[in-house]
mmCIF file of C-alpha atoms in Angstrom:
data_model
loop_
_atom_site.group_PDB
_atom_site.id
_atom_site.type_symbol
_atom_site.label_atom_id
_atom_site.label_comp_id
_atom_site.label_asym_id
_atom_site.label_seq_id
_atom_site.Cartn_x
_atom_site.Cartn_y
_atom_site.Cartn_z
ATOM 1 C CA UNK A 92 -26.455 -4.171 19.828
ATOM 2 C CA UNK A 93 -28.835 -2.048 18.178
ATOM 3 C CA UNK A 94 -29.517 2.042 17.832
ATOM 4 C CA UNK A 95 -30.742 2.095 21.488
ATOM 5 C CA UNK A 96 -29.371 5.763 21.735
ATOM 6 C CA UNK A 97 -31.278 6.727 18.786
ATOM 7 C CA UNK A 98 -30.479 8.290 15.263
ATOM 8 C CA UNK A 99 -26.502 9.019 15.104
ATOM 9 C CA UNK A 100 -26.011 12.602 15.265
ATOM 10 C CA UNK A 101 -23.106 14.845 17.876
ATOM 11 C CA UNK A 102 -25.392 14.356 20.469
ATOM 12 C CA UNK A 103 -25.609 10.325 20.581
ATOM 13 C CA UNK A 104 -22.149 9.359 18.838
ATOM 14 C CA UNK A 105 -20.015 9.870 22.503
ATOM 15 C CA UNK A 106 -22.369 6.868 23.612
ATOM 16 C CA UNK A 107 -22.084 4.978 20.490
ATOM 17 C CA UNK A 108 -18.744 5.512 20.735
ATOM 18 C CA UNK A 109 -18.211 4.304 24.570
ATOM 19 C CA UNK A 110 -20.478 1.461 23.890
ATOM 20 C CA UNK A 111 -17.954 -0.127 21.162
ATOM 21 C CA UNK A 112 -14.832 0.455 23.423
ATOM 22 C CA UNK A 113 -16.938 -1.716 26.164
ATOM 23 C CA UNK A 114 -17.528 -4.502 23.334
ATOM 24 C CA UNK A 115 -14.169 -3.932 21.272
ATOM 25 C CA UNK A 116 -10.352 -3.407 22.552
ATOM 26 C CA UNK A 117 -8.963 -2.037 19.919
ATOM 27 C CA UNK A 118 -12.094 0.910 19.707
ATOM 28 C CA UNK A 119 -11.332 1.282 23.714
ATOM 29 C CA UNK A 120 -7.495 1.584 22.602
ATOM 30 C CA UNK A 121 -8.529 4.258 20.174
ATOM 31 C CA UNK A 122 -10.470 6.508 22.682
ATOM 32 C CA UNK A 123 -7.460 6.020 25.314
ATOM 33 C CA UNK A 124 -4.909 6.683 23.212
ATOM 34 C CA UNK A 125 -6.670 9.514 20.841
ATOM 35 C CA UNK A 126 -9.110 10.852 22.736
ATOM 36 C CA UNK A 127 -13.348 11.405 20.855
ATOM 37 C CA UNK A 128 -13.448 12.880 17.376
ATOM 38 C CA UNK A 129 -15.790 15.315 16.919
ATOM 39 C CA UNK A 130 -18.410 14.071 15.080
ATOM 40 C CA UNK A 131 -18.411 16.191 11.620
ATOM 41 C CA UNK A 132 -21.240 15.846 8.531
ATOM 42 C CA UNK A 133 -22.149 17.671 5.369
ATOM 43 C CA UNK A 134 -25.264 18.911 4.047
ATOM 44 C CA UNK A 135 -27.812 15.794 2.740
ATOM 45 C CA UNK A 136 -27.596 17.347 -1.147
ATOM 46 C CA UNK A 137 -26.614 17.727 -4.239
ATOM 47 C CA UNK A 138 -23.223 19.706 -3.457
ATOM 48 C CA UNK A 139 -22.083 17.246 -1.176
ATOM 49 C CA UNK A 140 -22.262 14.663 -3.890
ATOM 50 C CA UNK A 141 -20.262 17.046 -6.402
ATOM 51 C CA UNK A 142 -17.637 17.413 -3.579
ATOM 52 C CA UNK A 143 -17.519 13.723 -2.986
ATOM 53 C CA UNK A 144 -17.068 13.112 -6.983
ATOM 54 C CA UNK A 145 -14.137 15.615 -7.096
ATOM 55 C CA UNK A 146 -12.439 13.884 -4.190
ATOM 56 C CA UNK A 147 -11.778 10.529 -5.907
ATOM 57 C CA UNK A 148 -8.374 9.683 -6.211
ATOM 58 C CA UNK A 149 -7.293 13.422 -5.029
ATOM 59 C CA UNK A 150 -6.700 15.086 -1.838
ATOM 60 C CA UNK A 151 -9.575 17.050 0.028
ATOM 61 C CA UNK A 152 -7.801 19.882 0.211
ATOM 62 C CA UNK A 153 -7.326 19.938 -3.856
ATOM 63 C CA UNK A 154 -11.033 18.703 -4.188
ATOM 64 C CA UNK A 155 -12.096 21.276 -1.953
ATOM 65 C CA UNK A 156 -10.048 24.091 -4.304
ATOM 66 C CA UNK A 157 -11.677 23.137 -7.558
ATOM 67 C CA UNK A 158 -15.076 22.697 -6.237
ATOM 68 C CA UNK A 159 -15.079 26.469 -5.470
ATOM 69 C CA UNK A 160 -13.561 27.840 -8.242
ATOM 70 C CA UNK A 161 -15.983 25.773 -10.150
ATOM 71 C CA UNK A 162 -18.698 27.037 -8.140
ATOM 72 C CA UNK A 163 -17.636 30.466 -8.443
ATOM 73 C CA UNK A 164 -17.547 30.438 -11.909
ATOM 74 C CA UNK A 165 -21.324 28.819 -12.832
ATOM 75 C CA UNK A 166 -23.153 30.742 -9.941
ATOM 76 C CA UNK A 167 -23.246 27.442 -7.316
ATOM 77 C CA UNK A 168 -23.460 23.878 -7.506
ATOM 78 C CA UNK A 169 -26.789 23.282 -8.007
ATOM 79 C CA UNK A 170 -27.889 20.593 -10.209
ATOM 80 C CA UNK A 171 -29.951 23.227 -12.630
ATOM 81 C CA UNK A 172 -25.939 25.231 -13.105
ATOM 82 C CA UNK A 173 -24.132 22.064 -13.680
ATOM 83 C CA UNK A 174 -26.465 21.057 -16.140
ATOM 84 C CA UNK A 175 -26.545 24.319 -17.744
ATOM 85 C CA UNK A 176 -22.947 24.223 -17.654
ATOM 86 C CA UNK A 177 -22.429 21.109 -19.717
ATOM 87 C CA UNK A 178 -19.360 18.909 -18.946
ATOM 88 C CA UNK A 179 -17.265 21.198 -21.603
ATOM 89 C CA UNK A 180 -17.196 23.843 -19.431
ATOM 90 C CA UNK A 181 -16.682 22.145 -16.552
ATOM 91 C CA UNK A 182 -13.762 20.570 -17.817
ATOM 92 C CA UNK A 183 -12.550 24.242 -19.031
ATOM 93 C CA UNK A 184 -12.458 24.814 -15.073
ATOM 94 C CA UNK A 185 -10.178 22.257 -14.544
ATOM 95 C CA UNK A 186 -12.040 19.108 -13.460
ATOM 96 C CA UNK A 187 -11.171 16.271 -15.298
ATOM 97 C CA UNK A 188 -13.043 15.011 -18.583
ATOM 98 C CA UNK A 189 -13.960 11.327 -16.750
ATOM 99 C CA UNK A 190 -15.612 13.496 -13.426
ATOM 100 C CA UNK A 191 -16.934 16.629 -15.537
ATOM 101 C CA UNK A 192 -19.296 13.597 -17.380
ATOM 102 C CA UNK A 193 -20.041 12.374 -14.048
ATOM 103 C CA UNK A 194 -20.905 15.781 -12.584
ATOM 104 C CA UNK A 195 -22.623 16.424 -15.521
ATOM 105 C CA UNK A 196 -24.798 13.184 -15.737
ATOM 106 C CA UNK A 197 -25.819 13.652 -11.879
ATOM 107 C CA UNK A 198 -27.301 16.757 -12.397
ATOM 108 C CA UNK A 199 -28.867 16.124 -15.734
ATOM 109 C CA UNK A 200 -30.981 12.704 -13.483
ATOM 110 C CA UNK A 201 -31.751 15.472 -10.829
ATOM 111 C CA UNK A 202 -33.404 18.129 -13.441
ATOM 112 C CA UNK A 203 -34.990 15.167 -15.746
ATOM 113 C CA UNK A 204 -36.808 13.965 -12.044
ATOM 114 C CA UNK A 205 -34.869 10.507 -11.884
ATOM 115 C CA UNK A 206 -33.017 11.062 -9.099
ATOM 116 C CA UNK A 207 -34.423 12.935 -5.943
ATOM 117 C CA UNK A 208 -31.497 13.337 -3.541
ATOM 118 C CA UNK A 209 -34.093 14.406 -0.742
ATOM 119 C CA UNK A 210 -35.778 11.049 -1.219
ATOM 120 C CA UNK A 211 -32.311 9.083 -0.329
ATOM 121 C CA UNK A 212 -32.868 10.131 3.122
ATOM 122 C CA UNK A 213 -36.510 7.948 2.856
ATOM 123 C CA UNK A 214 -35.280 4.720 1.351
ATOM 124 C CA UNK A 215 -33.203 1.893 3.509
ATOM 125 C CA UNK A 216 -29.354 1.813 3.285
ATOM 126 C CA UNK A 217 -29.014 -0.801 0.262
ATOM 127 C CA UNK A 218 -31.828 0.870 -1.203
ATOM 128 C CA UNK A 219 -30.308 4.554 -1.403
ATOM 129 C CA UNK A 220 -26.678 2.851 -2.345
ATOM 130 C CA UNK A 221 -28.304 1.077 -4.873
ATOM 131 C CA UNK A 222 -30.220 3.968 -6.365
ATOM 132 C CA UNK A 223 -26.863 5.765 -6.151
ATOM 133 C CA UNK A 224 -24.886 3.355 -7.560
ATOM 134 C CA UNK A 225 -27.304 3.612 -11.121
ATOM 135 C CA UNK A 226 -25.292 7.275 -11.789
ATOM 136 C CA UNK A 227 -21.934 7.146 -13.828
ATOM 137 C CA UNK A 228 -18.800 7.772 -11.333
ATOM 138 C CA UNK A 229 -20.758 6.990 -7.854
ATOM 139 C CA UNK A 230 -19.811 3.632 -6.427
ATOM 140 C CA UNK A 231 -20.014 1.721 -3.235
ATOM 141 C CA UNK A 232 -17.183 3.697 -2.100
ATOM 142 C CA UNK A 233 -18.786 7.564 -3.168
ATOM 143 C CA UNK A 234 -22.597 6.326 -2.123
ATOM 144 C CA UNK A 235 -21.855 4.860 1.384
ATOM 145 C CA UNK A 236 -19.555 8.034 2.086
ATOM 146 C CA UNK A 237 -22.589 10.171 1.234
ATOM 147 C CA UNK A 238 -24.429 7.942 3.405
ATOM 148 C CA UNK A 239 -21.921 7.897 6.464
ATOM 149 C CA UNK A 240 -21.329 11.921 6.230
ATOM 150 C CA UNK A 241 -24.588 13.224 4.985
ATOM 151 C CA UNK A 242 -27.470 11.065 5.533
ATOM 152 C CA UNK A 243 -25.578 10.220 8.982
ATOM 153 C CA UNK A 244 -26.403 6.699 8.560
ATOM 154 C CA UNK A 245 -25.429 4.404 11.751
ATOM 155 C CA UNK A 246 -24.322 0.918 10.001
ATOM 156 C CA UNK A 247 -23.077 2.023 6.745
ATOM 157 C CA UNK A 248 -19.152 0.734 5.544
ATOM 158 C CA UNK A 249 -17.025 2.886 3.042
ATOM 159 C CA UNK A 250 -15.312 -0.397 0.729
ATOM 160 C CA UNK A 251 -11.733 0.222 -0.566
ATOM 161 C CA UNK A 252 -11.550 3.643 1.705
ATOM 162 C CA UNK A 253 -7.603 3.457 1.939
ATOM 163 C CA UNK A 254 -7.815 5.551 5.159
ATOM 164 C CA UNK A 255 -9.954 2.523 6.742
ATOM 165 C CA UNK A 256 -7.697 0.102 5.320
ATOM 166 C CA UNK A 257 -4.583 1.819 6.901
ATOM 167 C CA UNK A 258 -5.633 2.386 10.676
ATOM 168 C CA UNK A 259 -7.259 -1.133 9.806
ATOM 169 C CA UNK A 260 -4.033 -2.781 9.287
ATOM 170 C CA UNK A 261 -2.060 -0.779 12.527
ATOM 171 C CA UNK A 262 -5.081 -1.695 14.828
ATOM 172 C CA UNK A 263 -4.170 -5.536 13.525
ATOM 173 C CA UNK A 264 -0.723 -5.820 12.561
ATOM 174 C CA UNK A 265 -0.512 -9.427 12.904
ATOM 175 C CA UNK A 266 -3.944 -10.300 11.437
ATOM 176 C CA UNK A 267 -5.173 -10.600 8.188
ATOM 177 C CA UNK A 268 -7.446 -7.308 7.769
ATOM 178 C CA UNK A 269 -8.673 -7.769 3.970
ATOM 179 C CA UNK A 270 -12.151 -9.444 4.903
ATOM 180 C CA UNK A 271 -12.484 -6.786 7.746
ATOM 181 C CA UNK A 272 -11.055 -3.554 5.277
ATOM 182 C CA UNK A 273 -14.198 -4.883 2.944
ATOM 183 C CA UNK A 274 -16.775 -4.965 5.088
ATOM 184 C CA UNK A 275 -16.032 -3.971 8.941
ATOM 185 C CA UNK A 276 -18.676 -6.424 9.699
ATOM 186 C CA UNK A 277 -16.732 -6.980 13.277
ATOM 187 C CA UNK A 278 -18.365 -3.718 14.033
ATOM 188 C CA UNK A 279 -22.203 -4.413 12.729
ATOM 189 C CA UNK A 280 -24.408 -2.802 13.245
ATOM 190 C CA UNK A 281 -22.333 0.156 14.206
ATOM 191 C CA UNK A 282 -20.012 0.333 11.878
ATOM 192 C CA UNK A 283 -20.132 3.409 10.467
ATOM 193 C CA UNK A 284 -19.313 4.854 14.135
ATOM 194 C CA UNK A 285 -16.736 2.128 14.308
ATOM 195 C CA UNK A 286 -15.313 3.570 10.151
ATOM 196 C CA UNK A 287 -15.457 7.324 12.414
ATOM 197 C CA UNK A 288 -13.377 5.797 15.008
ATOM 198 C CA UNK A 289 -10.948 4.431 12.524
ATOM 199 C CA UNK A 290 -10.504 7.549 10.405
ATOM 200 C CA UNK A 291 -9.636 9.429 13.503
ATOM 201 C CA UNK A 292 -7.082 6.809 14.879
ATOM 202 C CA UNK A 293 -5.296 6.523 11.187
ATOM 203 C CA UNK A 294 -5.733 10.594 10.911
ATOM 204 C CA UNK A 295 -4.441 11.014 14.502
ATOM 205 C CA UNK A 296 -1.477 8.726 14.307
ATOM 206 C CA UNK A 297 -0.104 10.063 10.635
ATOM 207 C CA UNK A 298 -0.456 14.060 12.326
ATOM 208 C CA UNK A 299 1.639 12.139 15.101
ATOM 209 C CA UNK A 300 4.182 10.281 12.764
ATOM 210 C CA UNK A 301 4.483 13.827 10.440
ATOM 211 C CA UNK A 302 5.112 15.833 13.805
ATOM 212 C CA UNK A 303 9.611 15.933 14.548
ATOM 213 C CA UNK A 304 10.524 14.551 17.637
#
């Protein structure tokens, strides 16, 4: 298989989407039983990275609180006001000490030129995790979501996403997921429409499990 429908966006994921149910029962499964996702994405910048930083290890919904009162209170996200900032003020908002650095040493590569966020978008996959991966706090996990949400990035895998792992594990109870959890490589080289698909059956089946009978 390869991008025959062209760069993954709302308009092509539906036949990226039906294409991997026709190769793979348990992605049919998912479309019978849960229906399409919507396809979401952020913004290809420097905000989105901030936001993806404050969501380790914490709900979105928590992440998403402290990333505007933080914004708020130093006049937007930009790299130039989080430098400016300085992680002690940033941790005086409330983000931790550990993610205030990391905040803090993203923007300072952005304003010092050695990181250009709009020149991800131009390098290949391994070449923009990579060049991700350099920054304190961003790893495989944090660069390949940036790359799946933002850069909208067709074969791109999110490693130790627990979310993945989950819907993973109740698409294949009676296998052994962890090689598959690490790499989806079943799915290449679709797999971040495949890690979409996923995401929507684990989301869609805890809503379901939440809901009383």
């Amino acid at each position: 298989m390869n991008s025959r429908y062209g760069d993954l966006n709302a308009r092509s994921f539906p036949a990226y989407a039906r294409e991997l149910a026709a190769q793979f029962p348990e992605i049919d499964g998912i479309l019978a039983s849960c229906g399409l996702p919507k396809f979401w994405s952020r913004q290809a910048n420097i905000e989105t990275l901030f936001r993806i930083i404050l969501e380790q290890q914490v709900s979105l919904a928590a992440a998403r609180t402290l990333f505007k009162r933080v914004s708020h209170s130093i006049g937007g996200m930009t790299a130039h006001r989080v430098y400016q900032a300085g992680p002690d003020t940033l941790r005086s908002l409330g983000i931790s000490r550990q993610k205030s650095r990391y905040c803090y040493e993203l923007a300072r590569a952005v304003v010092e030129r050695r990181l250009s966020i709009a020149g991800l978008s131009r390098m290949s996959d391994k070449d923009a995790i990579e060049k991700l991966c350099v920054q304190p706090g961003i790893g495989p996990w944090s660069a390949s979501i940036y790359l799946i949400s933002a850069l909208k990035r067709i074969d791109v895998w999110a490693p130790g996403d627990l979310a993945l792992q989950r819907g993973i594990e109740d698409l294949f109870p009676a296998e052994d997921t962890k090689a598959l959890v690490e790499d989806g490589a079943r799915w290449r080289p679709w797999r971040a429409v495949a890690a979409r698909l996923v995401w929507h059956h684990y989301l869609s089946n805890m809503t379901t499990r939440k809901t009383p009978s």
